[in-house]
Short mmCIF file of C-alpha atoms in Angstrom, two decimals:
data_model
loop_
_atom_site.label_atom_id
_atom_site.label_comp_id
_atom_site.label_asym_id
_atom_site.label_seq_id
_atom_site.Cartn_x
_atom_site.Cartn_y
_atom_site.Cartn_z
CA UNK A 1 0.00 0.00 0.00
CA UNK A 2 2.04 2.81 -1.40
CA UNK A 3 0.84 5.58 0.91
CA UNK A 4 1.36 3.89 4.04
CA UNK A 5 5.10 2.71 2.49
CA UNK A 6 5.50 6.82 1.79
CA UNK A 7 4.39 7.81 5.11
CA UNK A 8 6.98 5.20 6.88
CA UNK A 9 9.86 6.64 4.59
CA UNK A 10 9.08 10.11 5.68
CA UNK A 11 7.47 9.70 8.95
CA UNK A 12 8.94 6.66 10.98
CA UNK A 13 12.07 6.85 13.07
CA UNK A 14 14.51 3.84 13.45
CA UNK A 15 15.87 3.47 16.42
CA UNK A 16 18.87 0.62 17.34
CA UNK A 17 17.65 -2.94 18.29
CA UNK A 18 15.55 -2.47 14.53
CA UNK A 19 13.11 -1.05 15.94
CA UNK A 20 10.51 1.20 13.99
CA UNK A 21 9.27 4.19 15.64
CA UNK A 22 5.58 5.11 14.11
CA UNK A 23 4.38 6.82 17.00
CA UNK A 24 3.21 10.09 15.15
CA UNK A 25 0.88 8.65 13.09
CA UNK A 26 0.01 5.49 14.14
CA UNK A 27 0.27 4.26 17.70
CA UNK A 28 0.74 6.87 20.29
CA UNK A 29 -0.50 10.37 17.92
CA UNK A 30 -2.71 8.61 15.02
CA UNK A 31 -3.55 10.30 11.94
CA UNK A 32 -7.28 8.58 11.07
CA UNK A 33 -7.11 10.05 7.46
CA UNK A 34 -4.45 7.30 6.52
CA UNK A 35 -6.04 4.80 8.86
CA UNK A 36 -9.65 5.28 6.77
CA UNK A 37 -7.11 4.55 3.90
CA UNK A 38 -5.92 1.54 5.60
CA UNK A 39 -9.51 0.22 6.62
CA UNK A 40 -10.41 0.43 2.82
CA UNK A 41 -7.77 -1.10 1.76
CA UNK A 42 -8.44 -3.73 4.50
CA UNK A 43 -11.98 -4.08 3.35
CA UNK A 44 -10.83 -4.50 -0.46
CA UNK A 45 -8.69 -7.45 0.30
CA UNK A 46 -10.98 -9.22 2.47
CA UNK A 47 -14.19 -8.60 0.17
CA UNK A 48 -14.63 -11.99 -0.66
CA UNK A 49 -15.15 -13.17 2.72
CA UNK A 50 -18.05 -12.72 5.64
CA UNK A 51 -16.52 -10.98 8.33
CA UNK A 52 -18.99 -11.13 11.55
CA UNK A 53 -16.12 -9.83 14.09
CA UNK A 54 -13.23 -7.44 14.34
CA UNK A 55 -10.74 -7.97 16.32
CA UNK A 56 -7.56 -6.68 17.90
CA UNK A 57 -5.56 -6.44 21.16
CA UNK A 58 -5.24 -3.06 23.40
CA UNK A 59 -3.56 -0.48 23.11
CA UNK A 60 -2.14 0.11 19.76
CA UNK A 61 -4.55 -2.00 17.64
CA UNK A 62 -7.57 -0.54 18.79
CA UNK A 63 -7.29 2.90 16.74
CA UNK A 64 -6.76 0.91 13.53
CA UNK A 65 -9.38 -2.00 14.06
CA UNK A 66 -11.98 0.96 15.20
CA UNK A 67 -11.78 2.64 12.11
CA UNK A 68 -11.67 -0.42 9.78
CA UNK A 69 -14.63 -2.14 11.43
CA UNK A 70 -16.65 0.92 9.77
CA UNK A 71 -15.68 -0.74 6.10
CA UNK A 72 -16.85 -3.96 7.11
CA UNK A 73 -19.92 -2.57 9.16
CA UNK A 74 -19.30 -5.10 11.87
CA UNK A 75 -18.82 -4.39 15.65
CA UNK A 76 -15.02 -4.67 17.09
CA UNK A 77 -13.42 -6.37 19.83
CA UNK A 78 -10.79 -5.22 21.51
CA UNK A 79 -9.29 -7.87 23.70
CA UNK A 80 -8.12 -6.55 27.22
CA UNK A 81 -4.77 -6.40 28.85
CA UNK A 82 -5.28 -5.65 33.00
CA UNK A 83 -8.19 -7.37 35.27
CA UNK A 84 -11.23 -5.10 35.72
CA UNK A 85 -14.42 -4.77 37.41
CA UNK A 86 -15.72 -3.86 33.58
CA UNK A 87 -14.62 -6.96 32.90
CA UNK A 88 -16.41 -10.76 32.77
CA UNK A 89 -15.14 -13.64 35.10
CA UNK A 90 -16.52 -15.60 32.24
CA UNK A 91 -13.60 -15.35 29.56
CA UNK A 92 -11.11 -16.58 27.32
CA UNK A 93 -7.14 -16.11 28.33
CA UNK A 94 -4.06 -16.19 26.40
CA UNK A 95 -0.39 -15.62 26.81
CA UNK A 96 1.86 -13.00 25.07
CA UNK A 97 5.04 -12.00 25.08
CA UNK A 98 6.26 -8.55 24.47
CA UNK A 99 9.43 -7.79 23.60
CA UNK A 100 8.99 -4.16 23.22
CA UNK A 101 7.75 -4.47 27.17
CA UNK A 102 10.08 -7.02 27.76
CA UNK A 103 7.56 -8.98 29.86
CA UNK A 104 4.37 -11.42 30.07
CA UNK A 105 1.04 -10.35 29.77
CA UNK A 106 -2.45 -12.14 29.55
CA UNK A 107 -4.77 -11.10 26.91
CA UNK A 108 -8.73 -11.31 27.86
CA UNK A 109 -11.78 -11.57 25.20
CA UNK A 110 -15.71 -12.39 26.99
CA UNK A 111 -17.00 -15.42 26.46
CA UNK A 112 -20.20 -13.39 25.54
CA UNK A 113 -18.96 -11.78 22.43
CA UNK A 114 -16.68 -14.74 20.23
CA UNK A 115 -19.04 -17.45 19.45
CA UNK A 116 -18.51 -20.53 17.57
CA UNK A 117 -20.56 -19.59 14.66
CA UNK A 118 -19.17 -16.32 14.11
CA UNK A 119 -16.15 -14.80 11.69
CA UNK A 120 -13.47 -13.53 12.65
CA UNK A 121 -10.85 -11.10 10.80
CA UNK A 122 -7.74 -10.18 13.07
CA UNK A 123 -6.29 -6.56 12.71
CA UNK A 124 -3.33 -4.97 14.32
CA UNK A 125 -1.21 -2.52 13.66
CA UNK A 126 2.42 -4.33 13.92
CA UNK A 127 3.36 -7.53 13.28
CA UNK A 128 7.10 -8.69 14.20
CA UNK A 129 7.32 -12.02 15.80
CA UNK A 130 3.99 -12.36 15.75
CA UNK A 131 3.35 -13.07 19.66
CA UNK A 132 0.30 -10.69 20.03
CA UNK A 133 -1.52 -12.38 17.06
CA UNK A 134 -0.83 -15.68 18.44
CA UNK A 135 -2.65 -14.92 21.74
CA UNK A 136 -5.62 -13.50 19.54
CA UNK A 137 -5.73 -16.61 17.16
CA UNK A 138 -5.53 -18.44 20.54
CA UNK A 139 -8.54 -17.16 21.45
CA UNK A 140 -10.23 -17.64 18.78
CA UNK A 141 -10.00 -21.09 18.32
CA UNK A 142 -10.72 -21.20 22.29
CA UNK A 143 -14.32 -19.57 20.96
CA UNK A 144 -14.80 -22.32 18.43
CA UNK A 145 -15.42 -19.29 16.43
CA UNK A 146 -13.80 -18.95 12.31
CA UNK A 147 -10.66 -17.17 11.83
CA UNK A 148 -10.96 -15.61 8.28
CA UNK A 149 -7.74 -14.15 8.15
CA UNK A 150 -5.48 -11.10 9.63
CA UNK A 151 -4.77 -7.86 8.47
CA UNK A 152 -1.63 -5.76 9.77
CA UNK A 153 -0.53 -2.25 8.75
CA UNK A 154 2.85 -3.26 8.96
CA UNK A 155 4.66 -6.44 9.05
CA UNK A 156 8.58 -6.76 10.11
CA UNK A 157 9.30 -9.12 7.20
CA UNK A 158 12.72 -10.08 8.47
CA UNK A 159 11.37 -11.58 12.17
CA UNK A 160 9.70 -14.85 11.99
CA UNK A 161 5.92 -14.13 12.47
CA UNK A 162 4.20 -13.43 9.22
CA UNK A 163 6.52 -16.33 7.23
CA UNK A 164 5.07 -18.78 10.04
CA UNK A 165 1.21 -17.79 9.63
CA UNK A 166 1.55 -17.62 6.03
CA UNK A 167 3.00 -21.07 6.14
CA UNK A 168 0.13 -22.73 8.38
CA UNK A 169 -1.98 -21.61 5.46
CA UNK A 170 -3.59 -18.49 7.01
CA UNK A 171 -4.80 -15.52 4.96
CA UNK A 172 -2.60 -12.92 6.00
CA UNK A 173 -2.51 -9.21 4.79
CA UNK A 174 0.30 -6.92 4.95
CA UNK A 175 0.08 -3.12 4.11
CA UNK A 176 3.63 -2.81 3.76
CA UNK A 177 6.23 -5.33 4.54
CA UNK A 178 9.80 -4.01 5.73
CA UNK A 179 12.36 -6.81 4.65
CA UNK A 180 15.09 -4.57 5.86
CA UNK A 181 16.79 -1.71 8.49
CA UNK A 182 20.50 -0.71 6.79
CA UNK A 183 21.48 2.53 8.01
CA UNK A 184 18.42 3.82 9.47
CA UNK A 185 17.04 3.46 6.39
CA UNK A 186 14.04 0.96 5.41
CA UNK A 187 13.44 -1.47 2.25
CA UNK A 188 9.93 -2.61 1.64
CA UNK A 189 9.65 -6.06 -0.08
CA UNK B 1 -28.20 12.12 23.18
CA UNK B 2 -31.09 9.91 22.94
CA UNK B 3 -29.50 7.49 20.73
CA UNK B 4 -27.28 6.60 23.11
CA UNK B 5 -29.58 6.72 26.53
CA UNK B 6 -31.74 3.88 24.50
CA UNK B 7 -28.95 1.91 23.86
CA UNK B 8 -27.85 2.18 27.70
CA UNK B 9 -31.14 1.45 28.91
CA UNK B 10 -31.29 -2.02 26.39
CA UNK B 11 -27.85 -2.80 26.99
CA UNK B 12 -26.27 -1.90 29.80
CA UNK B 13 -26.32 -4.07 32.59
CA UNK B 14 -26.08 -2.58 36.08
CA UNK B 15 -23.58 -4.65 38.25
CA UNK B 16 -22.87 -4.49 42.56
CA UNK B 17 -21.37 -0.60 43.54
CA UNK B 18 -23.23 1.33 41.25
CA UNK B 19 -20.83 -0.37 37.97
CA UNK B 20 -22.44 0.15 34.78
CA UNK B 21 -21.10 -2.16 32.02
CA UNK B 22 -21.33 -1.11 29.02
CA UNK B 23 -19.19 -3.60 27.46
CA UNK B 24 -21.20 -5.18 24.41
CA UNK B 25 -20.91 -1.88 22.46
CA UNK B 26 -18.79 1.14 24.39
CA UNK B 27 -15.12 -0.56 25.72
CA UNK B 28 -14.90 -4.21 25.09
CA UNK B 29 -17.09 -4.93 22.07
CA UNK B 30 -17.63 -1.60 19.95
CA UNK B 31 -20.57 -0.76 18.38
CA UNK B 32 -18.68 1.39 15.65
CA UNK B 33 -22.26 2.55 14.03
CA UNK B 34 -23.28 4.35 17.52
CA UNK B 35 -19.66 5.57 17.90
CA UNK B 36 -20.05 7.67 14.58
CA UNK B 37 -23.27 8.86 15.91
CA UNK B 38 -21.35 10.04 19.00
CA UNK B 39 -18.70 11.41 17.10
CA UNK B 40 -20.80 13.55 15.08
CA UNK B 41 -22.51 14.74 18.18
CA UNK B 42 -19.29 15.95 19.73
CA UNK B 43 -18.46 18.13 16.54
CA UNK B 44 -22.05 19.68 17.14
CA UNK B 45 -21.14 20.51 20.27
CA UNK B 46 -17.58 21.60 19.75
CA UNK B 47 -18.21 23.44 16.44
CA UNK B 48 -17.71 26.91 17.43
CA UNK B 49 -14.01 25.90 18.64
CA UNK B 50 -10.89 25.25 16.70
CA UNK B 51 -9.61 22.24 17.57
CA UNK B 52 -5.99 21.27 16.46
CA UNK B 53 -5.72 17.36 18.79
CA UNK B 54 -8.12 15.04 20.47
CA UNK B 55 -6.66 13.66 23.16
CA UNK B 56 -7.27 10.27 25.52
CA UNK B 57 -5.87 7.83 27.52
CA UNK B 58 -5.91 4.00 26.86
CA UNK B 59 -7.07 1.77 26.51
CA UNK B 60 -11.28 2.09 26.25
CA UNK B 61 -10.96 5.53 24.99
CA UNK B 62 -9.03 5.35 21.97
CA UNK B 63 -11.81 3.72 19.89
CA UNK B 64 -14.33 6.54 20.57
CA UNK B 65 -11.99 9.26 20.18
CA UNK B 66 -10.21 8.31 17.00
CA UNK B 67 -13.62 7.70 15.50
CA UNK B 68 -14.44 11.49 16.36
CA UNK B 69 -11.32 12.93 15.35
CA UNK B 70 -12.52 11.96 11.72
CA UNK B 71 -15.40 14.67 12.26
CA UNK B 72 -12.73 16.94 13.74
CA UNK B 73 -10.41 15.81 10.76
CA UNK B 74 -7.46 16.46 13.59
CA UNK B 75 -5.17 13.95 14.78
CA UNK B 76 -5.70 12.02 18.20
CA UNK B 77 -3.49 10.83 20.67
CA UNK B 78 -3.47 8.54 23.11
CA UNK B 79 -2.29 8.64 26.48
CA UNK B 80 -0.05 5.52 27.50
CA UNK B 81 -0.54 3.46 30.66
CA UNK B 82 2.73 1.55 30.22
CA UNK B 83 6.63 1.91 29.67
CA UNK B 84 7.72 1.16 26.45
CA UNK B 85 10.38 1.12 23.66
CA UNK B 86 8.03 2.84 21.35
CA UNK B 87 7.40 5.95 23.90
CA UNK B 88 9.94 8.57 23.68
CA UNK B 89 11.90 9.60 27.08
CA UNK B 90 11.01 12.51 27.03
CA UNK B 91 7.36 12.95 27.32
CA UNK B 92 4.67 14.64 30.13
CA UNK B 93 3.54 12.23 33.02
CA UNK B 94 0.49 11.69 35.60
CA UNK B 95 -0.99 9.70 37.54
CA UNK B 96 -4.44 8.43 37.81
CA UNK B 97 -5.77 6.17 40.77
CA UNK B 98 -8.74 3.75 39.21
CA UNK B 99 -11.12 2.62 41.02
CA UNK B 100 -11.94 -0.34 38.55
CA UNK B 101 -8.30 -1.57 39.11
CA UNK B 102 -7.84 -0.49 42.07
CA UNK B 103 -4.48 1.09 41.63
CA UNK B 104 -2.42 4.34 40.74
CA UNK B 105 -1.64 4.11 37.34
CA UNK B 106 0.84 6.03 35.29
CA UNK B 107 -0.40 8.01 31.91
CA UNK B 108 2.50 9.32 29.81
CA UNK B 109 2.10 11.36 26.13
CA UNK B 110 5.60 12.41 24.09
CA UNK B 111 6.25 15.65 24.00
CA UNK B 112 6.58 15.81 20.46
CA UNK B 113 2.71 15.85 20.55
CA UNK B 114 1.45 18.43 22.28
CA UNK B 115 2.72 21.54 21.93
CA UNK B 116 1.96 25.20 23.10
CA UNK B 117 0.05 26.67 20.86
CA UNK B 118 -2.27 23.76 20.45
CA UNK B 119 -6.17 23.70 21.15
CA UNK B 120 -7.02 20.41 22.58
CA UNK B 121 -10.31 18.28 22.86
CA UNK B 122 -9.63 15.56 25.89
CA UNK B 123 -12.66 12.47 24.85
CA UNK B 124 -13.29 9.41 26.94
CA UNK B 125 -15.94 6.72 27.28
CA UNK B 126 -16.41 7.43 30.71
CA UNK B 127 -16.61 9.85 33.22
CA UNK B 128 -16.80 8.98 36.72
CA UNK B 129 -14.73 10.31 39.51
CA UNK B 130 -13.02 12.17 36.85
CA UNK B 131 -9.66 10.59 38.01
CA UNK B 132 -8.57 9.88 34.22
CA UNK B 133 -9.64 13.12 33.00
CA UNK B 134 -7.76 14.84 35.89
CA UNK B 135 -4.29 12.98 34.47
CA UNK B 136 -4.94 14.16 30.43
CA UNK B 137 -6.23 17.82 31.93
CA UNK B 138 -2.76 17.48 33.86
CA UNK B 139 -1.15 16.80 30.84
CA UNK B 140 -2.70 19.80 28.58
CA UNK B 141 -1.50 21.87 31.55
CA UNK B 142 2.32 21.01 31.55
CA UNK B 143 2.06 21.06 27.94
CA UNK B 144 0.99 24.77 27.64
CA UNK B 145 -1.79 23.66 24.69
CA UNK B 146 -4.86 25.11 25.96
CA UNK B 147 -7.80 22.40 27.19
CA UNK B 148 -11.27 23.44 24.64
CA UNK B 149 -12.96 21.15 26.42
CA UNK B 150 -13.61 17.66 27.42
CA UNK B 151 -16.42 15.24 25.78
CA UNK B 152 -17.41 12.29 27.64
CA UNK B 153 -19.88 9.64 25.97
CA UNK B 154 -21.81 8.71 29.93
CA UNK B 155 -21.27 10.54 32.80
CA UNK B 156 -21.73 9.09 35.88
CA UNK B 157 -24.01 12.11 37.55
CA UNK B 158 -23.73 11.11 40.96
CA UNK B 159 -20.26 10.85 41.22
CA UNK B 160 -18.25 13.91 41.83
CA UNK B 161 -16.13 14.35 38.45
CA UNK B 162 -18.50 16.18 36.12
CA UNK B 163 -19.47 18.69 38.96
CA UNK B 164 -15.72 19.53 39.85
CA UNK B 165 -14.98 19.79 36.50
CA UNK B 166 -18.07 22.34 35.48
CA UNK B 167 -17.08 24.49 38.60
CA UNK B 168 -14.18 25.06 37.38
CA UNK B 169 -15.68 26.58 34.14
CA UNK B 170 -14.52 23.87 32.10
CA UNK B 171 -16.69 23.26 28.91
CA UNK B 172 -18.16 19.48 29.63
CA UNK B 173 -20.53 17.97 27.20
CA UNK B 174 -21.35 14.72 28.64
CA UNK B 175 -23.91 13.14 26.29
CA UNK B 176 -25.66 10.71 28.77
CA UNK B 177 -25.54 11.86 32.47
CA UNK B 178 -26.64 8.99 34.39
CA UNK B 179 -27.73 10.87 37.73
CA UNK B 180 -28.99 7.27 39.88
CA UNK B 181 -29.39 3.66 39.47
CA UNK B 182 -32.14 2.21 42.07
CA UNK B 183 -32.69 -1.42 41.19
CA UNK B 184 -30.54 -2.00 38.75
CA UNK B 185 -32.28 0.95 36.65
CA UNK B 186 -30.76 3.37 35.24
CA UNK B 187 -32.28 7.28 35.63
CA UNK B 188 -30.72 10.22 33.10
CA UNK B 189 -30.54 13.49 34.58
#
């Protein structure tokens, strides 16, 4: 997706340990004009399929499943990080690891809104090593419910998570794919 | 907003210590279709103001507000609960105690992102105590931008946040100001 590619050429900030800074328009100050862009171009590649459910993890996915979910007309999940009182007793855990956090943390969807008959599309807005998604498709398949496929704004194609979705035969969709960090500088594939 | 009172008094359910959850279409599952609704409210009620950021904190208030910065066609930011390699050093900090946790939390925004001359709208799902808002008006402060206003989607009427907050001559629109709840119903001011 060639404005999202121009935006991370002119916009993102590489910092050492490869890591990609998109904080001014995507996960800590978001611009919703590209992420409208992105949610078309989310609902363009996943036209062919019935999508009951968005969803995505908190924080940083929530902006970009929000404004997607609009394209597909569906309701969005978002699935929770920290124990609340706003939250069910009644739900389905998983796992992650974050390396960015450098720690463990439990992801938590209701039981009351994944059921077994419903589909599911998975949106974030990173993927690296793919943790976060794993906890998601996790729950999912916890549900019982259909995991359609994933869509990610940007995918870290040199760190191992979208080659092993794509090779377990899941639908995944990349808006731009970085295959490299030389010099600061990025290469899309 | 009677839009949303309906939808409160069909789908909210009212739990022990006055806890309204609003979870199957405000901050776990999003109703995305009501969300626009509220958005376009909030520009109603904001139009006579320029508005250069929405602000928020994570995680439940990021889908509402970057829904209505498309009506504001500004950017929005998010407030961060959590230490991270993708949050600059150098940013503002509060902290918020939460009564739904249980717990002082930290909220932290860059400060590339809000700057001095900037007019910001704080939005958030909820409005209770007004501990939360207290932390993002805290923010705006050591900022220098100058706090428009604050929009929060339900306002819980009997708790002390919305009052403090008017008192002080700040511009609230709350669009559903729940003033009691007597048997598990709900009654709008």
């Amino acid at each position: 997706m060639d404005i999202l590619k121009q935006r991370i050429m002119e916009d993102a900030r590489v910092l050492e340990g490869q890591i990609i800074k998109v904080d001014n328009f995507l996960n800590h100050q978001v611009d919703v004009a590209l992420l409208n862009e992105i949610g078309k171009e989310f609902k363009e590649r996943f036209k062919d399929y019935k999508i009951d459910k968005i969803l995505t993890a908190e924080a940083s996915g929530i902006a970009i499943a929000s404004i997607a979910a609009q394209y597909f007309q569906v309701p969005m999940i978002f699935a929770r990080k920290t124990e609340s009182k706003n939250l069910d007793k009644d739900k389905y855990e998983s796992e992650v690891y974050s390396y960015t956090k450098g720690k463990v943390y439990k992801i938590m969807v209701s039981k009351r809104y994944l059921k077994e008959d419903e589909n599911v599309l998975i949106i974030d807005d990173f993927l690296a090593n793919g943790k976060a998604v794993e906890g998601l498709i996790d729950i999912v398949n916890q549900s019982g419910a259909n995991l359609i496929g994933i869509g990610v704004a940007i995918e870290k194609g040199f760190q191992d998570g979208g080659k092993g979705l794509r090779e377990r035969g899941i639908k995944l969709e990349s808006l731009a794919i970085i295959d490299s960090i030389k010099d600061g500088k990025v290469e899309f594939r």
